[in-house]
Structures are given as C-alpha cells and as structure tokens.
C-alpha cells in the first residue's frame, strides 16, 4: 500500500502535490522535534543530534524513558558490533512502533546501517531521510535530515560507485535539502543528477528528479520538458503528473495545469485530497 503526502515546495508558494512513493514507515508523527529549543545549537541554523534525541525522550512516559535509558546504557557497555547492531535495532523499533517519532527512528536505523556497512542497508536508511525531508518545512530540521541522507548515500557510493540510483539519491538530497541560506545547493544537486541523465537519457528517475529540481529552481521550461518525458514513459507516475501540473501552473499555462491536475485527480482515492485538487482547478479556471 502506498501513501499520499501533501507537501509544499519552493519559494513560499503553496503548491498542492499528491506524491506517491515508498511505503509508509512511521504512523502519524507526534509533533516536530525541531520546534524544541533544546534541539538547536547556539548557531541556530543547525540541529544537534544529541539534543534532538534528548528532546524526543522528554516526550516519553517515565517507563518509556527508563526502557530507552537501559538500551542506551547497554550500547555504551557493549564492545561487540553485533550487540550494538541488535540494540540499535531495538531502539529503532521502539521509536517507530511505540513512540512513533520519525527522527530518532531514522537516526538509529542509520546507525545500524553504518555498522553493517552494506549497500542495501545504507541506501534504505538514506531514503528514509530523503523521502521524509521532502515534507519538512523547518529549515534546520530539513538541513539535518539532508546531511544524514548525504552521509549515508556517500557511504553507499563508496561501496558501489557505479550505482546510478544512489548518485541520483545523493543529488536529490541537495535539491530537497536546500534552504534559503544555501540556494546554490539546488544547482549542485542538479549537476550531480545530470551526470547520470547525460549518460542514460532513459533513466526516468533521473529525469523526474531533474524535473522537480527545475520546478524548485524556477527553470520551468526545462522542468516541463523532463516531466513530459517521464509521464509519457510512465503515465501512472503520479509524482511526475502532479509536478508537471505544478510546473505548468507556475509558467502561467492554466490550460495545461488544469489538464494534468484533472489527470492526476483520477488516481487519488483520498476524498480530502481530491477536494483540494478540485479547489486548485477551480482557482485556475478564474
């Protein structure tokens, strides 16, 4: 079963997108950890991982805190990698299933991946962060998640430098993890993905990410060209369909924007999301 996620992208413009990708990893989150002052360092622009985990623990019951403290203590005492992996897996499972907080869940999943040092586990953990940061508005949290994903993708590439999907994932971290303070990161990500697309123009994942990068960076003509290519090859790729509608809307091409919102709407089962898409269409008709 796939999930729908409504996200806002770029420039403060509220663009409705219904994005289908991967399976849901964590049920509804209990708040945003980045809103906790103690999760920020004095530099304000970054998040301290230790402080973030501490802020998360403060949201737990006393019995849950005792359980977590016990697991963390066993990691400190343990000097065997297999024991560390087992404990980090227990911590990840707790934060995912019991506490239902994404950031610590993803963090401990990443720690397991680093210890296992396999391409599969590293890319899995990296994509957890990448997929989640796309719906994050808080700049400091977005940067933190992007940096976590970048590190994991880089470790995976060190194991298999020829993996194009991993290269695209790394480039995507720069596109989706960029903030107003570092706008050039978008172009850095686009250039990394272009290296794959120039070598293999049929790589639709690369074309999709470049199309999204074009929307985010304002290169709308290029975005439309690439996204049209994706929807032609993959007509049921709803991420590409809604991004194409968004690109046309930003270009001021209302007719094509409406066309693609209508096409995408047919594939959305969520009535609330359909209603918002219909409101968007009606607004464009005025």
PDB file of C-alpha atoms in Angstrom:
ATOM      1  CA  UNK A   1       0.000   0.000   0.000  1.00  0.00           C
ATOM      2  CA  UNK A   2       1.385   3.370  -0.956  1.00  0.00           C
ATOM      3  CA  UNK A   3       0.924   6.631   0.857  1.00  0.00           C
ATOM      4  CA  UNK A   4      -0.103  10.086  -0.192  1.00  0.00           C
ATOM      5  CA  UNK A   5       1.805  13.013   1.166  1.00  0.00           C
ATOM      6  CA  UNK A   6       0.839  16.614   0.587  1.00  0.00           C
ATOM      7  CA  UNK A   7       3.892  18.803   0.502  1.00  0.00           C
ATOM      8  CA  UNK A   8       4.759  22.410  -0.110  1.00  0.00           C
ATOM      9  CA  UNK A   9       7.757  23.166  -2.277  1.00  0.00           C
ATOM     10  CA  UNK A  10       9.847  26.199  -3.006  1.00  0.00           C
ATOM     11  CA  UNK A  11       9.532  29.916  -2.574  1.00  0.00           C
ATOM     12  CA  UNK A  12       6.650  30.031  -0.106  1.00  0.00           C
ATOM     13  CA  UNK A  13       4.125  29.210  -2.860  1.00  0.00           C
ATOM     14  CA  UNK A  14       1.543  26.702  -1.657  1.00  0.00           C
ATOM     15  CA  UNK A  15       1.601  24.066  -4.386  1.00  0.00           C
ATOM     16  CA  UNK A  16      -0.604  21.057  -3.856  1.00  0.00           C
ATOM     17  CA  UNK A  17       1.056  17.821  -4.825  1.00  0.00           C
ATOM     18  CA  UNK A  18      -0.121  14.321  -4.115  1.00  0.00           C
ATOM     19  CA  UNK A  19       3.045  12.262  -4.132  1.00  0.00           C
ATOM     20  CA  UNK A  20       3.106   8.503  -4.213  1.00  0.00           C
ATOM     21  CA  UNK A  21       6.374   6.894  -3.165  1.00  0.00           C
ATOM     22  CA  UNK A  22       7.519   4.037  -0.986  1.00  0.00           C
ATOM     23  CA  UNK A  23       5.568   2.503   1.850  1.00  0.00           C
ATOM     24  CA  UNK A  24       4.695   4.391   4.994  1.00  0.00           C
ATOM     25  CA  UNK A  25       7.463   3.929   7.534  1.00  0.00           C
ATOM     26  CA  UNK A  26       6.109   5.659  10.610  1.00  0.00           C
ATOM     27  CA  UNK A  27       2.490   6.307  11.618  1.00  0.00           C
ATOM     28  CA  UNK A  28       1.316   9.870  12.237  1.00  0.00           C
ATOM     29  CA  UNK A  29       4.074  11.814  13.959  1.00  0.00           C
ATOM     30  CA  UNK A  30       3.696  13.329  17.383  1.00  0.00           C
ATOM     31  CA  UNK A  31       4.872  16.853  16.671  1.00  0.00           C
ATOM     32  CA  UNK A  32       8.034  18.262  15.206  1.00  0.00           C
ATOM     33  CA  UNK A  33      11.169  17.828  17.248  1.00  0.00           C
ATOM     34  CA  UNK A  34      12.768  20.848  15.622  1.00  0.00           C
ATOM     35  CA  UNK A  35      10.289  23.048  17.445  1.00  0.00           C
ATOM     36  CA  UNK A  36      12.014  22.098  20.675  1.00  0.00           C
ATOM     37  CA  UNK A  37      14.516  24.849  21.529  1.00  0.00           C
ATOM     38  CA  UNK A  38      16.843  22.346  23.149  1.00  0.00           C
ATOM     39  CA  UNK A  39      17.296  20.572  19.818  1.00  0.00           C
ATOM     40  CA  UNK A  40      19.102  23.587  18.374  1.00  0.00           C
ATOM     41  CA  UNK A  41      22.675  24.619  18.896  1.00  0.00           C
ATOM     42  CA  UNK A  42      23.685  28.211  19.624  1.00  0.00           C
ATOM     43  CA  UNK A  43      24.313  28.722  15.921  1.00  0.00           C
ATOM     44  CA  UNK A  44      20.526  28.370  15.461  1.00  0.00           C
ATOM     45  CA  UNK A  45      20.858  27.187  11.869  1.00  0.00           C
ATOM     46  CA  UNK A  46      21.731  23.608  12.750  1.00  0.00           C
ATOM     47  CA  UNK A  47      20.341  20.844  14.913  1.00  0.00           C
ATOM     48  CA  UNK A  48      22.470  18.989  17.419  1.00  0.00           C
ATOM     49  CA  UNK A  49      21.720  15.256  17.139  1.00  0.00           C
ATOM     50  CA  UNK A  50      22.288  14.589  20.821  1.00  0.00           C
ATOM     51  CA  UNK A  51      19.965  17.423  21.792  1.00  0.00           C
ATOM     52  CA  UNK A  52      17.370  16.226  19.286  1.00  0.00           C
ATOM     53  CA  UNK A  53      17.341  12.755  20.827  1.00  0.00           C
ATOM     54  CA  UNK A  54      17.159  14.278  24.299  1.00  0.00           C
ATOM     55  CA  UNK A  55      14.180  16.407  23.249  1.00  0.00           C
ATOM     56  CA  UNK A  56      12.470  13.308  21.876  1.00  0.00           C
ATOM     57  CA  UNK A  57      12.962  11.415  25.137  1.00  0.00           C
ATOM     58  CA  UNK A  58      11.273  14.210  27.069  1.00  0.00           C
ATOM     59  CA  UNK A  59       8.075  13.402  25.183  1.00  0.00           C
ATOM     60  CA  UNK A  60       8.063   9.845  26.552  1.00  0.00           C
ATOM     61  CA  UNK A  61       6.455   8.462  29.687  1.00  0.00           C
ATOM     62  CA  UNK A  62       8.719   7.702  32.648  1.00  0.00           C
ATOM     63  CA  UNK A  63       8.570   3.961  31.961  1.00  0.00           C
ATOM     64  CA  UNK A  64       9.463   4.513  28.313  1.00  0.00           C
ATOM     65  CA  UNK A  65      12.370   6.738  29.315  1.00  0.00           C
ATOM     66  CA  UNK A  66      13.643   4.031  31.655  1.00  0.00           C
ATOM     67  CA  UNK A  67      13.455   1.473  28.838  1.00  0.00           C
ATOM     68  CA  UNK A  68      15.352   3.732  26.436  1.00  0.00           C
ATOM     69  CA  UNK A  69      17.979   4.638  29.032  1.00  0.00           C
ATOM     70  CA  UNK A  70      18.570   0.947  29.664  1.00  0.00           C
ATOM     71  CA  UNK A  71      19.099   0.232  25.984  1.00  0.00           C
ATOM     72  CA  UNK A  72      21.414   3.214  25.573  1.00  0.00           C
ATOM     73  CA  UNK A  73      23.462   2.115  28.576  1.00  0.00           C
ATOM     74  CA  UNK A  74      23.882  -1.349  27.082  1.00  0.00           C
ATOM     75  CA  UNK A  75      25.339   0.221  23.934  1.00  0.00           C
ATOM     76  CA  UNK A  76      27.893   2.128  25.993  1.00  0.00           C
ATOM     77  CA  UNK A  77      28.889  -1.040  27.834  1.00  0.00           C
ATOM     78  CA  UNK A  78      28.939  -3.243  24.758  1.00  0.00           C
ATOM     79  CA  UNK A  79      32.065  -3.529  22.669  1.00  0.00           C
ATOM     80  CA  UNK A  80      30.828  -6.130  20.211  1.00  0.00           C
ATOM     81  CA  UNK A  81      29.460  -4.834  16.919  1.00  0.00           C
ATOM     82  CA  UNK A  82      26.709  -7.442  16.762  1.00  0.00           C
ATOM     83  CA  UNK A  83      25.492  -6.344  20.196  1.00  0.00           C
ATOM     84  CA  UNK A  84      25.471  -2.712  19.081  1.00  0.00           C
ATOM     85  CA  UNK A  85      23.511  -3.587  15.955  1.00  0.00           C
ATOM     86  CA  UNK A  86      20.963  -5.542  17.974  1.00  0.00           C
ATOM     87  CA  UNK A  87      20.497  -2.698  20.457  1.00  0.00           C
ATOM     88  CA  UNK A  88      20.236  -0.013  17.776  1.00  0.00           C
ATOM     89  CA  UNK A  89      17.623  -2.145  16.022  1.00  0.00           C
ATOM     90  CA  UNK A  90      15.667  -2.327  19.277  1.00  0.00           C
ATOM     91  CA  UNK A  91      15.888   1.442  19.660  1.00  0.00           C
ATOM     92  CA  UNK A  92      14.779   2.000  16.063  1.00  0.00           C
ATOM     93  CA  UNK A  93      11.817  -0.341  16.519  1.00  0.00           C
ATOM     94  CA  UNK A  94      10.764   1.429  19.716  1.00  0.00           C
ATOM     95  CA  UNK A  95      10.858   4.894  18.155  1.00  0.00           C
ATOM     96  CA  UNK A  96       8.969   3.656  15.105  1.00  0.00           C
ATOM     97  CA  UNK A  97       6.268   1.477  16.658  1.00  0.00           C
ATOM     98  CA  UNK A  98       5.842   2.713  20.241  1.00  0.00           C
ATOM     99  CA  UNK A  99       6.895   6.374  20.295  1.00  0.00           C
ATOM    100  CA  UNK A 100       6.030   6.978  16.626  1.00  0.00           C
ATOM    101  CA  UNK A 101       8.695   9.644  16.170  1.00  0.00           C
ATOM    102  CA  UNK A 102      10.448   9.684  12.829  1.00  0.00           C
ATOM    103  CA  UNK A 103      13.746  11.433  13.596  1.00  0.00           C
ATOM    104  CA  UNK A 104      15.075   9.057  16.294  1.00  0.00           C
ATOM    105  CA  UNK A 105      13.732   6.058  14.374  1.00  0.00           C
ATOM    106  CA  UNK A 106      15.608   7.098  11.240  1.00  0.00           C
ATOM    107  CA  UNK A 107      18.716   8.030  13.224  1.00  0.00           C
ATOM    108  CA  UNK A 108      19.040   4.593  14.843  1.00  0.00           C
ATOM    109  CA  UNK A 109      18.222   2.869  11.558  1.00  0.00           C
ATOM    110  CA  UNK A 110      21.111   4.835  10.072  1.00  0.00           C
ATOM    111  CA  UNK A 111      23.417   3.814  12.925  1.00  0.00           C
ATOM    112  CA  UNK A 112      22.629   0.164  12.205  1.00  0.00           C
ATOM    113  CA  UNK A 113      23.341   0.726   8.521  1.00  0.00           C
ATOM    114  CA  UNK A 114      26.712   2.319   9.253  1.00  0.00           C
ATOM    115  CA  UNK A 115      27.719  -0.633  11.412  1.00  0.00           C
ATOM    116  CA  UNK A 116      26.543  -3.211   8.871  1.00  0.00           C
ATOM    117  CA  UNK A 117      28.144  -1.168   6.071  1.00  0.00           C
ATOM    118  CA  UNK A 118      26.165  -2.860   3.310  1.00  0.00           C
ATOM    119  CA  UNK A 119      24.946  -1.008   0.240  1.00  0.00           C
ATOM    120  CA  UNK A 120      21.390  -2.207   0.829  1.00  0.00           C
ATOM    121  CA  UNK A 121      21.120  -1.041   4.439  1.00  0.00           C
ATOM    122  CA  UNK A 122      22.870   2.269   3.757  1.00  0.00           C
ATOM    123  CA  UNK A 123      20.602   3.188   0.844  1.00  0.00           C
ATOM    124  CA  UNK A 124      17.495   2.109   2.775  1.00  0.00           C
ATOM    125  CA  UNK A 125      18.386   4.412   5.662  1.00  0.00           C
ATOM    126  CA  UNK A 126      19.355   7.220   3.279  1.00  0.00           C
ATOM    127  CA  UNK A 127      15.996   7.044   1.522  1.00  0.00           C
ATOM    128  CA  UNK A 128      14.168   7.188   4.838  1.00  0.00           C
ATOM    129  CA  UNK A 129      15.661  10.629   5.410  1.00  0.00           C
ATOM    130  CA  UNK A 130      15.349  11.725   1.771  1.00  0.00           C
ATOM    131  CA  UNK A 131      11.671  10.835   1.478  1.00  0.00           C
ATOM    132  CA  UNK A 132      10.816  12.448   4.793  1.00  0.00           C
ATOM    133  CA  UNK A 133      12.702  15.715   4.336  1.00  0.00           C
ATOM    134  CA  UNK A 134      10.582  16.492   1.281  1.00  0.00           C
ATOM    135  CA  UNK A 135       7.682  17.264   3.606  1.00  0.00           C
ATOM    136  CA  UNK A 136       9.729  19.208   6.184  1.00  0.00           C
ATOM    137  CA  UNK A 137       9.277  22.983   6.412  1.00  0.00           C
ATOM    138  CA  UNK A 138      11.606  23.737   9.354  1.00  0.00           C
ATOM    139  CA  UNK A 139      14.951  24.775   7.723  1.00  0.00           C
ATOM    140  CA  UNK A 140      17.191  23.443  10.493  1.00  0.00           C
ATOM    141  CA  UNK A 141      15.454  20.060  10.555  1.00  0.00           C
ATOM    142  CA  UNK A 142      15.498  19.895   6.758  1.00  0.00           C
ATOM    143  CA  UNK A 143      19.261  20.541   6.760  1.00  0.00           C
ATOM    144  CA  UNK A 144      19.836  17.928   9.460  1.00  0.00           C
ATOM    145  CA  UNK A 145      17.890  15.239   7.618  1.00  0.00           C
ATOM    146  CA  UNK A 146      19.587  16.125   4.332  1.00  0.00           C
ATOM    147  CA  UNK A 147      23.040  15.855   5.907  1.00  0.00           C
ATOM    148  CA  UNK A 148      22.160  12.459   7.393  1.00  0.00           C
ATOM    149  CA  UNK A 149      20.961  11.229   3.992  1.00  0.00           C
ATOM    150  CA  UNK A 150      24.024  12.602   2.181  1.00  0.00           C
ATOM    151  CA  UNK A 151      26.412  10.797   4.511  1.00  0.00           C
ATOM    152  CA  UNK A 152      24.590   7.506   4.003  1.00  0.00           C
ATOM    153  CA  UNK A 153      24.414   7.833   0.218  1.00  0.00           C
ATOM    154  CA  UNK A 154      28.117   8.713   0.124  1.00  0.00           C
ATOM    155  CA  UNK A 155      28.984   5.601   2.141  1.00  0.00           C
ATOM    156  CA  UNK A 156      26.866   3.501  -0.228  1.00  0.00           C
ATOM    157  CA  UNK A 157      28.618   5.026  -3.244  1.00  0.00           C
ATOM    158  CA  UNK A 158      31.976   4.183  -1.714  1.00  0.00           C
ATOM    159  CA  UNK A 159      30.881   0.535  -1.810  1.00  0.00           C
ATOM    160  CA  UNK A 160      29.406   0.726  -5.310  1.00  0.00           C
ATOM    161  CA  UNK A 161      30.476   3.834  -7.259  1.00  0.00           C
ATOM    162  CA  UNK A 162      28.576   2.659 -10.359  1.00  0.00           C
ATOM    163  CA  UNK A 163      25.098   2.735  -8.804  1.00  0.00           C
ATOM    164  CA  UNK A 164      23.205   5.448 -10.690  1.00  0.00           C
ATOM    165  CA  UNK A 165      20.198   5.291  -8.367  1.00  0.00           C
ATOM    166  CA  UNK A 166      22.428   6.120  -5.423  1.00  0.00           C
ATOM    167  CA  UNK A 167      24.027   9.001  -7.338  1.00  0.00           C
ATOM    168  CA  UNK A 168      20.571  10.392  -8.098  1.00  0.00           C
ATOM    169  CA  UNK A 169      19.569   9.976  -4.462  1.00  0.00           C
ATOM    170  CA  UNK A 170      22.610  11.944  -3.348  1.00  0.00           C
ATOM    171  CA  UNK A 171      21.871  14.714  -5.825  1.00  0.00           C
ATOM    172  CA  UNK A 172      18.254  14.790  -4.670  1.00  0.00           C
ATOM    173  CA  UNK A 173      19.422  15.477  -1.106  1.00  0.00           C
ATOM    174  CA  UNK A 174      20.843  18.792  -2.310  1.00  0.00           C
ATOM    175  CA  UNK A 175      17.646  19.664  -4.170  1.00  0.00           C
ATOM    176  CA  UNK A 176      15.209  18.867  -1.367  1.00  0.00           C
ATOM    177  CA  UNK A 177      17.534  19.750   1.491  1.00  0.00           C
ATOM    178  CA  UNK A 178      18.412  23.215   0.238  1.00  0.00           C
ATOM    179  CA  UNK A 179      17.327  26.243   2.241  1.00  0.00           C
ATOM    180  CA  UNK A 180      17.100  29.969   1.558  1.00  0.00           C
ATOM    181  CA  UNK A 181      20.537  30.302   3.159  1.00  0.00           C
ATOM    182  CA  UNK A 182      22.103  27.910   0.611  1.00  0.00           C
ATOM    183  CA  UNK A 183      20.195  28.225  -2.688  1.00  0.00           C
ATOM    184  CA  UNK A 184      23.197  27.081  -4.737  1.00  0.00           C
ATOM    185  CA  UNK A 185      22.773  23.575  -3.332  1.00  0.00           C
ATOM    186  CA  UNK A 186      19.860  23.039  -5.722  1.00  0.00           C
ATOM    187  CA  UNK A 187      22.137  23.527  -8.725  1.00  0.00           C
ATOM    188  CA  UNK A 188      24.779  21.324  -7.126  1.00  0.00           C
ATOM    189  CA  UNK A 189      22.230  18.524  -6.864  1.00  0.00           C
ATOM    190  CA  UNK A 190      21.012  19.068 -10.416  1.00  0.00           C
ATOM    191  CA  UNK A 191      24.569  18.833 -11.767  1.00  0.00           C
ATOM    192  CA  UNK A 192      25.122  15.520  -9.963  1.00  0.00           C
ATOM    193  CA  UNK A 193      21.953  14.042 -11.436  1.00  0.00           C
ATOM    194  CA  UNK A 194      22.733  15.442 -14.896  1.00  0.00           C
ATOM    195  CA  UNK A 195      25.858  13.285 -14.945  1.00  0.00           C
ATOM    196  CA  UNK A 196      23.572  10.239 -14.925  1.00  0.00           C
ATOM    197  CA  UNK A 197      20.957  11.649 -17.318  1.00  0.00           C
ATOM    198  CA  UNK A 198      23.538  12.617 -19.949  1.00  0.00           C
ATOM    199  CA  UNK A 199      24.896   9.097 -19.938  1.00  0.00           C
ATOM    200  CA  UNK A 200      21.473   7.426 -19.860  1.00  0.00           C
ATOM    201  CA  UNK A 201      18.607   9.574 -21.116  1.00  0.00           C
ATOM    202  CA  UNK A 202      16.169   6.702 -20.487  1.00  0.00           C
ATOM    203  CA  UNK A 203      16.724   6.817 -16.720  1.00  0.00           C
ATOM    204  CA  UNK A 204      13.299   8.114 -15.675  1.00  0.00           C
ATOM    205  CA  UNK A 205      14.293   8.502 -12.024  1.00  0.00           C
ATOM    206  CA  UNK A 206      16.980  10.960 -13.120  1.00  0.00           C
ATOM    207  CA  UNK A 207      14.561  12.761 -15.443  1.00  0.00           C
ATOM    208  CA  UNK A 208      11.977  13.028 -12.650  1.00  0.00           C
ATOM    209  CA  UNK A 209      14.421  14.450 -10.129  1.00  0.00           C
ATOM    210  CA  UNK A 210      15.776  16.897 -12.705  1.00  0.00           C
ATOM    211  CA  UNK A 211      12.227  17.943 -13.495  1.00  0.00           C
ATOM    212  CA  UNK A 212      11.482  18.544  -9.832  1.00  0.00           C
ATOM    213  CA  UNK A 213      14.779  20.386  -9.487  1.00  0.00           C
ATOM    214  CA  UNK A 214      13.732  22.594 -12.380  1.00  0.00           C
ATOM    215  CA  UNK A 215      10.454  23.440 -10.659  1.00  0.00           C
ATOM    216  CA  UNK A 216      12.194  24.230  -7.390  1.00  0.00           C
ATOM    217  CA  UNK A 217      14.892  26.364  -9.070  1.00  0.00           C
ATOM    218  CA  UNK A 218      12.485  28.145 -11.407  1.00  0.00           C
ATOM    219  CA  UNK A 219      13.800  26.575 -14.631  1.00  0.00           C
ATOM    220  CA  UNK A 220      10.255  25.840 -15.702  1.00  0.00           C
ATOM    221  CA  UNK A 221      10.773  25.192 -19.420  1.00  0.00           C
ATOM    222  CA  UNK A 222      13.379  22.536 -18.659  1.00  0.00           C
ATOM    223  CA  UNK A 223      11.172  21.135 -15.903  1.00  0.00           C
ATOM    224  CA  UNK A 224       8.227  20.734 -18.273  1.00  0.00           C
ATOM    225  CA  UNK A 225      10.404  19.088 -20.920  1.00  0.00           C
ATOM    226  CA  UNK A 226      11.740  16.495 -18.498  1.00  0.00           C
ATOM    227  CA  UNK A 227       8.448  15.833 -16.728  1.00  0.00           C
ATOM    228  CA  UNK A 228       6.639  15.407 -20.061  1.00  0.00           C
ATOM    229  CA  UNK A 229       9.221  12.760 -20.899  1.00  0.00           C
ATOM    230  CA  UNK A 230       8.536  10.949 -17.616  1.00  0.00           C
ATOM    231  CA  UNK A 231       4.729  10.935 -17.895  1.00  0.00           C
ATOM    232  CA  UNK A 232       4.999   9.685 -21.475  1.00  0.00           C
ATOM    233  CA  UNK A 233       7.182   6.758 -20.372  1.00  0.00           C
ATOM    234  CA  UNK A 234       5.386   6.240 -17.048  1.00  0.00           C
ATOM    235  CA  UNK A 235       1.782   7.508 -17.353  1.00  0.00           C
ATOM    236  CA  UNK A 236       0.884   6.245 -13.883  1.00  0.00           C
ATOM    237  CA  UNK A 237       3.734   8.081 -12.157  1.00  0.00           C
ATOM    238  CA  UNK A 238       1.599  10.409 -10.051  1.00  0.00           C
ATOM    239  CA  UNK A 239       4.565  12.295  -8.678  1.00  0.00           C
ATOM    240  CA  UNK A 240       5.537  13.273 -12.213  1.00  0.00           C
ATOM    241  CA  UNK A 241       1.932  14.068 -13.159  1.00  0.00           C
ATOM    242  CA  UNK A 242       1.361  16.473 -10.279  1.00  0.00           C
ATOM    243  CA  UNK A 243       4.788  18.032 -10.634  1.00  0.00           C
ATOM    244  CA  UNK A 244       4.041  18.642 -14.314  1.00  0.00           C
ATOM    245  CA  UNK A 245       0.766  20.314 -13.350  1.00  0.00           C
ATOM    246  CA  UNK A 246       2.690  22.448 -10.852  1.00  0.00           C
ATOM    247  CA  UNK A 247       5.275  23.408 -13.477  1.00  0.00           C
ATOM    248  CA  UNK A 248       2.605  24.489 -15.948  1.00  0.00           C
ATOM    249  CA  UNK A 249       0.808  26.431 -13.224  1.00  0.00           C
ATOM    250  CA  UNK A 250       3.977  28.343 -12.376  1.00  0.00           C
ATOM    251  CA  UNK A 251       4.538  29.065 -16.065  1.00  0.00           C
ATOM    252  CA  UNK A 252       1.089  30.614 -16.208  1.00  0.00           C
ATOM    253  CA  UNK A 253      -0.175  27.931 -18.597  1.00  0.00           C
ATOM    254  CA  UNK A 254      -3.503  27.382 -16.870  1.00  0.00           C
ATOM    255  CA  UNK A 255      -4.965  25.100 -19.546  1.00  0.00           C
ATOM    256  CA  UNK A 256      -2.178  22.534 -19.263  1.00  0.00           C
ATOM    257  CA  UNK A 257      -2.052  22.869 -15.490  1.00  0.00           C
ATOM    258  CA  UNK A 258      -5.762  22.050 -15.297  1.00  0.00           C
ATOM    259  CA  UNK A 259      -5.300  19.176 -17.751  1.00  0.00           C
ATOM    260  CA  UNK A 260      -2.669  17.472 -15.606  1.00  0.00           C
ATOM    261  CA  UNK A 261      -4.399  18.157 -12.299  1.00  0.00           C
ATOM    262  CA  UNK A 262      -7.503  16.506 -13.784  1.00  0.00           C
ATOM    263  CA  UNK A 263      -5.485  13.503 -14.955  1.00  0.00           C
ATOM    264  CA  UNK A 264      -3.834  13.134 -11.571  1.00  0.00           C
ATOM    265  CA  UNK A 265      -7.095  13.556  -9.682  1.00  0.00           C
ATOM    266  CA  UNK A 266      -8.492  10.377 -11.245  1.00  0.00           C
ATOM    267  CA  UNK A 267      -5.858   8.311  -9.478  1.00  0.00           C
ATOM    268  CA  UNK A 268      -6.296   9.790  -5.986  1.00  0.00           C
ATOM    269  CA  UNK A 269      -8.554   7.756  -3.667  1.00  0.00           C
ATOM    270  CA  UNK A 270      -8.384  10.207  -0.758  1.00  0.00           C
ATOM    271  CA  UNK A 271     -11.524  12.382  -0.857  1.00  0.00           C
ATOM    272  CA  UNK A 272      -9.938  15.228   1.117  1.00  0.00           C
ATOM    273  CA  UNK A 273      -7.015  15.395  -1.290  1.00  0.00           C
ATOM    274  CA  UNK A 274      -9.369  15.257  -4.278  1.00  0.00           C
ATOM    275  CA  UNK A 275     -11.316  18.173  -2.814  1.00  0.00           C
ATOM    276  CA  UNK A 276      -8.153  20.271  -2.528  1.00  0.00           C
ATOM    277  CA  UNK A 277      -7.164  19.425  -6.091  1.00  0.00           C
ATOM    278  CA  UNK A 278     -10.626  20.439  -7.302  1.00  0.00           C
ATOM    279  CA  UNK A 279     -10.328  23.729  -5.435  1.00  0.00           C
ATOM    280  CA  UNK A 280      -6.974  24.284  -7.134  1.00  0.00           C
ATOM    281  CA  UNK A 281      -8.546  23.590 -10.528  1.00  0.00           C
ATOM    282  CA  UNK A 282     -11.445  25.969  -9.877  1.00  0.00           C
ATOM    283  CA  UNK A 283      -8.997  28.685  -8.867  1.00  0.00           C
ATOM    284  CA  UNK A 284      -7.115  28.213 -12.145  1.00  0.00           C
ATOM    285  CA  UNK A 285     -10.329  28.498 -14.144  1.00  0.00           C
ATOM    286  CA  UNK A 286     -10.980  32.029 -12.860  1.00  0.00           C
TER     287      UNK A 286
END
